[in-house]
Tab-separated table of C-alpha atoms in Angstrom:
chain	number	residue	atom	x	y	z
A	483	UNK	CA	18.639	-11.698	9.443
A	484	UNK	CA	16.954	-8.304	9.296
A	485	UNK	CA	13.891	-7.649	11.413
A	486	UNK	CA	11.957	-6.041	8.571
A	487	UNK	CA	11.896	-6.663	4.827
A	488	UNK	CA	10.459	-3.749	2.830
A	489	UNK	CA	8.923	-4.955	-0.433
A	490	UNK	CA	9.128	-2.489	-3.316
A	491	UNK	CA	7.470	-3.621	-6.541
A	492	UNK	CA	8.223	-1.333	-9.435
A	493	UNK	CA	7.542	-0.968	-13.130
A	494	UNK	CA	8.930	2.120	-14.869
A	495	UNK	CA	9.069	4.175	-11.707
A	496	UNK	CA	12.094	6.351	-12.469
A	497	UNK	CA	10.273	9.611	-11.694
A	498	UNK	CA	9.715	8.870	-7.997
A	499	UNK	CA	11.620	5.704	-7.092
A	500	UNK	CA	14.800	7.356	-5.785
A	501	UNK	CA	12.828	9.388	-3.264
A	502	UNK	CA	10.932	6.284	-2.158
A	503	UNK	CA	14.144	4.313	-1.596
A	504	UNK	CA	15.816	7.213	0.205
A	505	UNK	CA	12.831	7.419	2.585
A	506	UNK	CA	13.678	3.880	3.725
A	507	UNK	CA	17.377	4.686	4.128
A	508	UNK	CA	16.324	7.639	6.331
A	509	UNK	CA	14.526	5.378	8.851
A	510	UNK	CA	15.376	5.771	12.521
A	511	UNK	CA	14.963	1.978	12.820
A	512	UNK	CA	17.934	0.483	10.998
A	513	UNK	CA	17.457	-3.309	11.031
A	514	UNK	CA	15.857	-3.681	7.586
A	515	UNK	CA	16.409	-4.791	4.027
A	516	UNK	CA	14.714	-3.699	0.808
A	517	UNK	CA	13.510	-6.375	-1.585
A	518	UNK	CA	13.322	-4.422	-4.834
A	519	UNK	CA	11.359	-6.307	-7.484
A	520	UNK	CA	11.732	-4.723	-10.910
A	521	UNK	CA	8.836	-5.921	-13.062
A	522	UNK	CA	10.864	-5.629	-16.292
A	523	UNK	CA	11.129	-1.838	-16.386
A	524	UNK	CA	12.231	-0.159	-19.608
A	525	UNK	CA	13.207	3.231	-18.119
A	526	UNK	CA	16.027	4.212	-15.731
A	527	UNK	CA	14.571	2.262	-12.799
A	528	UNK	CA	17.285	-0.487	-12.811
A	529	UNK	CA	20.149	2.030	-12.754
A	530	UNK	CA	18.568	4.000	-9.924
A	531	UNK	CA	17.878	0.941	-7.777
A	532	UNK	CA	21.346	-0.525	-8.327
A	533	UNK	CA	22.975	2.714	-7.254
A	534	UNK	CA	22.242	1.936	-3.586
A	535	UNK	CA	24.236	-0.360	-1.304
A	536	UNK	CA	23.640	-4.042	-0.532
A	537	UNK	CA	20.849	-3.313	1.947
A	538	UNK	CA	18.778	-3.090	-1.220
A	539	UNK	CA	18.511	-6.501	-2.860
A	540	UNK	CA	17.609	-6.030	-6.503
A	541	UNK	CA	15.618	-8.606	-8.473
A	542	UNK	CA	14.344	-8.311	-12.032
A	543	UNK	CA	11.664	-10.451	-13.665
A	544	UNK	CA	12.237	-11.684	-17.194
A	545	UNK	CA	8.765	-10.567	-18.288
A	546	UNK	CA	6.176	-8.158	-16.908
A	547	UNK	CA	3.808	-10.109	-14.644
A	548	UNK	CA	0.546	-9.230	-12.861
A	549	UNK	CA	1.116	-7.262	-9.671
A	550	UNK	CA	-0.138	-10.090	-7.460
A	551	UNK	CA	2.419	-12.470	-8.975
A	552	UNK	CA	5.215	-9.911	-8.698
A	553	UNK	CA	4.304	-9.224	-5.064
A	554	UNK	CA	4.437	-12.948	-4.222
A	555	UNK	CA	7.810	-13.383	-5.929
A	556	UNK	CA	9.203	-10.457	-3.954
A	557	UNK	CA	7.823	-11.749	-0.637
A	558	UNK	CA	9.455	-15.132	-1.207
A	559	UNK	CA	12.844	-13.364	-1.099
A	560	UNK	CA	12.118	-11.662	2.237
A	561	UNK	CA	14.205	-12.682	5.261
A	562	UNK	CA	12.695	-10.423	7.909
A	563	UNK	CA	10.276	-11.373	10.673
A	564	UNK	CA	7.978	-8.658	9.345
A	565	UNK	CA	7.256	-7.638	5.771
A	566	UNK	CA	6.445	-4.004	5.075
A	567	UNK	CA	5.345	-2.564	1.746
A	568	UNK	CA	6.106	0.630	-0.118
A	569	UNK	CA	5.111	1.465	-3.668
A	570	UNK	CA	7.749	3.162	-5.779
A	571	UNK	CA	5.892	6.496	-5.839
A	572	UNK	CA	5.183	6.710	-2.075
A	573	UNK	CA	7.297	7.568	0.970
A	574	UNK	CA	7.947	6.313	4.499
A	575	UNK	CA	8.141	8.969	7.188
A	576	UNK	CA	11.430	8.605	9.134
A	577	UNK	CA	9.790	7.055	12.214
A	578	UNK	CA	7.604	4.546	10.367
A	579	UNK	CA	9.483	1.316	11.104
A	580	UNK	CA	10.477	2.391	14.605
A	581	UNK	CA	6.863	3.102	15.581
A	582	UNK	CA	5.392	-0.002	13.980
A	583	UNK	CA	8.060	-2.343	15.333
A	584	UNK	CA	7.598	-0.932	18.827
A	585	UNK	CA	3.860	-1.582	18.491
A	586	UNK	CA	4.269	-5.282	17.602
A	587	UNK	CA	7.441	-6.196	19.500
A	588	UNK	CA	6.997	-9.364	21.560
A	589	UNK	CA	3.336	-9.759	20.599
A	590	UNK	CA	1.528	-12.218	18.366
A	591	UNK	CA	-0.028	-10.076	15.646
A	592	UNK	CA	-0.834	-11.168	12.128
A	593	UNK	CA	-0.412	-7.638	10.767
A	594	UNK	CA	0.040	-4.036	11.824
A	595	UNK	CA	-1.200	-0.959	10.032
A	596	UNK	CA	-1.206	2.780	10.624
A	597	UNK	CA	-2.295	6.002	8.926
A	598	UNK	CA	-1.144	7.782	5.789
A	599	UNK	CA	-0.774	11.326	4.532
A	600	UNK	CA	-2.357	11.755	1.125
A	601	UNK	CA	-0.635	14.127	-1.318
A	602	UNK	CA	-1.152	14.881	-4.986
A	603	UNK	CA	1.335	14.203	-7.776
A	604	UNK	CA	3.256	17.351	-6.914
A	605	UNK	CA	3.532	16.425	-3.243
A	606	UNK	CA	0.896	18.922	-2.089
A	607	UNK	CA	-0.987	17.944	1.071
A	608	UNK	CA	-4.554	16.671	0.670
A	609	UNK	CA	-5.389	15.109	4.040
A	610	UNK	CA	-4.243	12.763	6.798
A	611	UNK	CA	-6.063	9.428	6.886
A	612	UNK	CA	-6.111	7.664	10.244
A	613	UNK	CA	-7.398	4.144	10.966
A	614	UNK	CA	-10.955	3.817	12.246
A	615	UNK	CA	-10.674	0.473	13.975
A	616	UNK	CA	-9.135	-0.552	17.291
A	617	UNK	CA	-6.523	-3.282	17.697
A	618	UNK	CA	-7.669	-6.866	18.206
A	619	UNK	CA	-9.466	-9.604	16.318
A	620	UNK	CA	-11.091	-7.259	13.820
A	621	UNK	CA	-11.637	-9.381	10.727
A	622	UNK	CA	-15.320	-8.441	10.640
A	623	UNK	CA	-14.612	-4.734	10.904
A	624	UNK	CA	-11.967	-4.890	8.174
A	625	UNK	CA	-14.208	-6.925	5.897
A	626	UNK	CA	-16.977	-4.338	6.208
A	627	UNK	CA	-14.521	-1.460	5.745
A	628	UNK	CA	-10.851	-2.204	5.131
A	629	UNK	CA	-8.994	0.969	6.000
A	630	UNK	CA	-5.539	-0.656	5.936
A	631	UNK	CA	-3.406	0.818	3.157
A	632	UNK	CA	-0.395	-0.844	1.583
A	633	UNK	CA	1.931	2.067	2.338
A	634	UNK	CA	1.390	1.800	6.108
A	635	UNK	CA	0.992	-1.953	6.652
A	636	UNK	CA	3.383	-4.644	7.875
A	637	UNK	CA	2.531	-8.366	7.869
A	638	UNK	CA	3.967	-11.216	9.915
A	639	UNK	CA	6.082	-13.558	7.779
A	640	UNK	CA	5.462	-16.343	10.301
A	641	UNK	CA	1.697	-16.057	9.737
A	642	UNK	CA	2.229	-16.144	5.983
A	643	UNK	CA	4.300	-19.316	6.282
A	644	UNK	CA	2.111	-20.970	8.920
A	645	UNK	CA	-1.083	-20.666	6.894
A	646	UNK	CA	0.387	-20.711	3.393
A	647	UNK	CA	-1.031	-17.255	2.661
A	648	UNK	CA	-0.051	-15.378	-0.456
A	649	UNK	CA	-1.602	-12.982	-2.942
A	650	UNK	CA	-3.572	-14.532	-5.789
A	651	UNK	CA	-2.190	-13.615	-9.253
A	652	UNK	CA	-5.742	-12.777	-10.375
A	653	UNK	CA	-5.769	-9.394	-8.652
A	654	UNK	CA	-4.641	-6.103	-10.134
A	655	UNK	CA	-6.383	-3.794	-7.644
A	656	UNK	CA	-7.225	-5.690	-4.467
A	657	UNK	CA	-4.201	-7.929	-4.029
A	658	UNK	CA	-3.295	-6.050	-0.842
A	659	UNK	CA	-6.813	-6.165	0.624
A	660	UNK	CA	-6.977	-9.870	-0.208
A	661	UNK	CA	-3.726	-10.452	1.689
A	662	UNK	CA	-4.698	-8.335	4.702
A	663	UNK	CA	-8.127	-9.950	5.116
A	664	UNK	CA	-6.715	-13.470	4.840
A	665	UNK	CA	-4.271	-12.623	7.633
A	666	UNK	CA	-6.906	-10.887	9.777
A	667	UNK	CA	-9.021	-14.066	9.562
A	668	UNK	CA	-6.176	-15.953	11.253
A	669	UNK	CA	-4.981	-13.654	14.009
A	670	UNK	CA	-5.171	-10.287	15.814
A	671	UNK	CA	-4.319	-6.982	14.183
A	672	UNK	CA	-2.343	-4.094	15.681
A	673	UNK	CA	-3.728	-0.728	14.678
A	674	UNK	CA	-1.523	2.324	15.157
A	675	UNK	CA	-3.585	5.562	15.017
A	676	UNK	CA	-0.871	7.819	13.627
A	677	UNK	CA	0.507	8.777	10.214
A	678	UNK	CA	3.642	6.858	9.198
A	679	UNK	CA	3.717	7.062	5.399
A	680	UNK	CA	2.937	9.339	2.457
A	681	UNK	CA	0.567	8.098	-0.244
A	682	UNK	CA	0.838	9.890	-3.580
A	683	UNK	CA	-2.490	9.952	-5.425
A	684	UNK	CA	-1.787	9.830	-9.156
A	685	UNK	CA	-4.297	9.803	-12.045
A	686	UNK	CA	-2.180	7.096	-13.692
A	687	UNK	CA	-2.485	4.656	-10.768
A	688	UNK	CA	-4.137	1.285	-11.340
A	689	UNK	CA	-7.003	2.225	-9.030
A	690	UNK	CA	-7.808	5.079	-11.404
A	691	UNK	CA	-7.171	3.343	-14.748
A	692	UNK	CA	-8.634	-0.114	-13.991
A	693	UNK	CA	-11.922	0.814	-12.342
A	694	UNK	CA	-13.746	-1.593	-14.653
A	695	UNK	CA	-12.232	-4.438	-12.563
A	696	UNK	CA	-13.433	-3.221	-9.161
A	697	UNK	CA	-16.673	-5.233	-8.982
A	698	UNK	CA	-15.157	-8.382	-10.475
A	699	UNK	CA	-12.148	-8.404	-8.178
A	700	UNK	CA	-14.105	-7.571	-5.029
A	701	UNK	CA	-16.577	-10.392	-5.642
A	702	UNK	CA	-13.662	-12.742	-6.299
A	703	UNK	CA	-12.058	-11.579	-3.051
A	704	UNK	CA	-15.155	-12.570	-1.052
A	705	UNK	CA	-15.286	-15.988	-2.730
A	706	UNK	CA	-11.590	-16.414	-1.968
A	707	UNK	CA	-12.168	-15.686	1.732
A	708	UNK	CA	-15.003	-18.238	1.864
A	709	UNK	CA	-12.863	-20.917	0.216
A	710	UNK	CA	-9.862	-20.362	2.507
A	711	UNK	CA	-12.012	-20.076	5.664
A	712	UNK	CA	-14.985	-22.479	5.340
A	713	UNK	CA	-18.057	-21.258	7.193
A	714	UNK	CA	-16.645	-17.810	7.926
A	715	UNK	CA	-19.635	-16.053	6.339
A	716	UNK	CA	-21.831	-17.605	9.066
A	717	UNK	CA	-19.600	-16.149	11.771
A	718	UNK	CA	-19.637	-12.656	10.250
A	719	UNK	CA	-22.990	-12.430	8.397
A	720	UNK	CA	-23.417	-8.665	8.672
A	721	UNK	CA	-19.835	-7.979	7.569
A	722	UNK	CA	-20.274	-10.181	4.505
A	723	UNK	CA	-23.581	-8.457	3.763
A	724	UNK	CA	-21.819	-5.097	3.792
A	725	UNK	CA	-18.927	-6.398	1.707
A	726	UNK	CA	-21.286	-7.908	-0.870
A	727	UNK	CA	-23.104	-4.570	-1.060
A	728	UNK	CA	-19.765	-2.894	-1.701
A	729	UNK	CA	-19.122	-5.220	-4.639
A	730	UNK	CA	-22.533	-4.310	-6.055
A	731	UNK	CA	-21.820	-0.614	-5.510
A	732	UNK	CA	-18.650	-0.974	-7.560
A	733	UNK	CA	-20.752	-2.445	-10.374
A	734	UNK	CA	-23.186	0.482	-10.114
A	735	UNK	CA	-20.305	2.917	-10.255
A	736	UNK	CA	-19.024	1.268	-13.414
A	737	UNK	CA	-22.523	1.330	-14.930
A	738	UNK	CA	-22.729	5.059	-14.288
A	739	UNK	CA	-19.355	5.598	-15.946
A	740	UNK	CA	-20.401	3.866	-19.163
A	741	UNK	CA	-23.879	5.384	-19.244
A	742	UNK	CA	-25.981	2.480	-17.905
A	743	UNK	CA	-27.745	4.828	-15.510
A	744	UNK	CA	-30.920	2.776	-15.145
A	745	UNK	CA	-28.923	-0.337	-14.238
A	746	UNK	CA	-26.828	1.600	-11.751
A	747	UNK	CA	-29.898	3.125	-10.138
A	748	UNK	CA	-31.526	-0.310	-9.788
A	749	UNK	CA	-28.442	-1.666	-7.993
A	750	UNK	CA	-28.285	1.312	-5.649
A	751	UNK	CA	-31.974	0.954	-4.791
A	752	UNK	CA	-31.376	-2.696	-3.866
A	753	UNK	CA	-28.517	-1.910	-1.457
A	754	UNK	CA	-29.834	1.420	-0.138
A	755	UNK	CA	-30.733	-0.108	3.234
A	756	UNK	CA	-27.218	-1.468	3.879
A	757	UNK	CA	-25.472	1.855	4.438
A	758	UNK	CA	-26.690	5.440	4.581
A	759	UNK	CA	-24.135	6.475	1.973
A	760	UNK	CA	-25.685	4.027	-0.527
A	761	UNK	CA	-29.095	5.557	0.106
A	762	UNK	CA	-27.667	8.997	-0.598
A	763	UNK	CA	-25.960	7.757	-3.759
A	764	UNK	CA	-29.215	6.200	-4.925
A	765	UNK	CA	-30.835	9.640	-4.878
A	766	UNK	CA	-27.773	11.205	-6.518
A	767	UNK	CA	-28.081	8.709	-9.365
A	768	UNK	CA	-31.087	10.716	-10.580
A	769	UNK	CA	-28.660	13.612	-11.152
A	770	UNK	CA	-25.532	12.086	-12.768
A	771	UNK	CA	-23.551	15.327	-12.492
A	772	UNK	CA	-24.027	15.229	-8.706
A	773	UNK	CA	-23.060	11.547	-8.652
A	774	UNK	CA	-19.863	12.409	-10.542
A	775	UNK	CA	-19.110	15.299	-8.214
A	776	UNK	CA	-19.513	13.011	-5.198
A	777	UNK	CA	-16.924	10.662	-6.728
A	778	UNK	CA	-14.270	13.273	-7.442
A	779	UNK	CA	-11.502	11.786	-5.348
A	780	UNK	CA	-9.455	14.875	-4.617
A	781	UNK	CA	-12.485	17.080	-3.954
A	782	UNK	CA	-13.998	14.444	-1.675
A	783	UNK	CA	-10.766	14.141	0.299
A	784	UNK	CA	-10.424	17.887	0.732
A	785	UNK	CA	-14.037	18.273	1.865
A	786	UNK	CA	-13.641	15.419	4.346
A	787	UNK	CA	-10.528	17.017	5.744
A	788	UNK	CA	-12.229	20.432	5.939
A	789	UNK	CA	-15.328	19.268	7.801
A	790	UNK	CA	-13.927	16.458	9.952
A	791	UNK	CA	-10.385	17.644	10.563
A	792	UNK	CA	-8.941	14.371	9.281
A	793	UNK	CA	-9.767	11.685	6.781
A	794	UNK	CA	-11.894	8.674	7.595
A	795	UNK	CA	-11.078	5.658	5.465
A	796	UNK	CA	-8.750	5.371	2.512
A	797	UNK	CA	-9.097	2.302	0.330
A	798	UNK	CA	-12.109	1.177	2.279
A	799	UNK	CA	-14.022	4.351	1.563
A	800	UNK	CA	-16.265	4.821	-1.445
């Protein structure tokens, strides 16, 4: 059996998918398989995926399913001790699996994550994003600010099986965060403070086109954690407070987008004492053009890189 199964979920990814697959074949660590789950693509994706050898195991769903469902179906086919993830438009750097496997070898970790290099649709460098947290039992830190990104994370298949953990079909945006937090609640996390993957930021990504679901999904995620870990909010009260404020921030952000400025400002005033950034955003809500400028993803990333020398958090950032 291979040591690592790389899950690639894809729907109509012909533009970038060959490069993504080739980045796995270029790995210095060779004991892997690709589980390629084609979510009923209608472009050239099937032909491209099937052009590789039998280290890529191709599966195709009969109908297009939610990403959480597709991810679970792909993970059920995995044979490796560790499951890594790579979206069809991203890349693994050649040393990714070698470095991450060396970091977890012989140790009991629930997951391992590292840093990413953010690029735009044309492959132009934006910034490097390194993890903020140290290795260990860091559920609370990740709940308050999950800086693990799909492109640079591996999860233990034994932990998934032991605790019956999988991604809920409900999610379109936070299925990965849901999975990582459920695992972090059960065991220690290995954090590798180096860049191992390339994350392509595209305007057509779900995180850009489905922002109306952010607040709903994040609130559901917190409820899911409480159900699967009874009493956990009493163990990590401050982390849950910060996470609940994040869910409310997402609602305020949506309100600003659709013109409910008064509602958004009220929410930001109510969470202004949780984090300094929320207090700043509350004041920016009086000048919507400044609020919008602060939320320009590419500009924000470039400014962060300019002033700090590297990125801070990726998905966990605002």
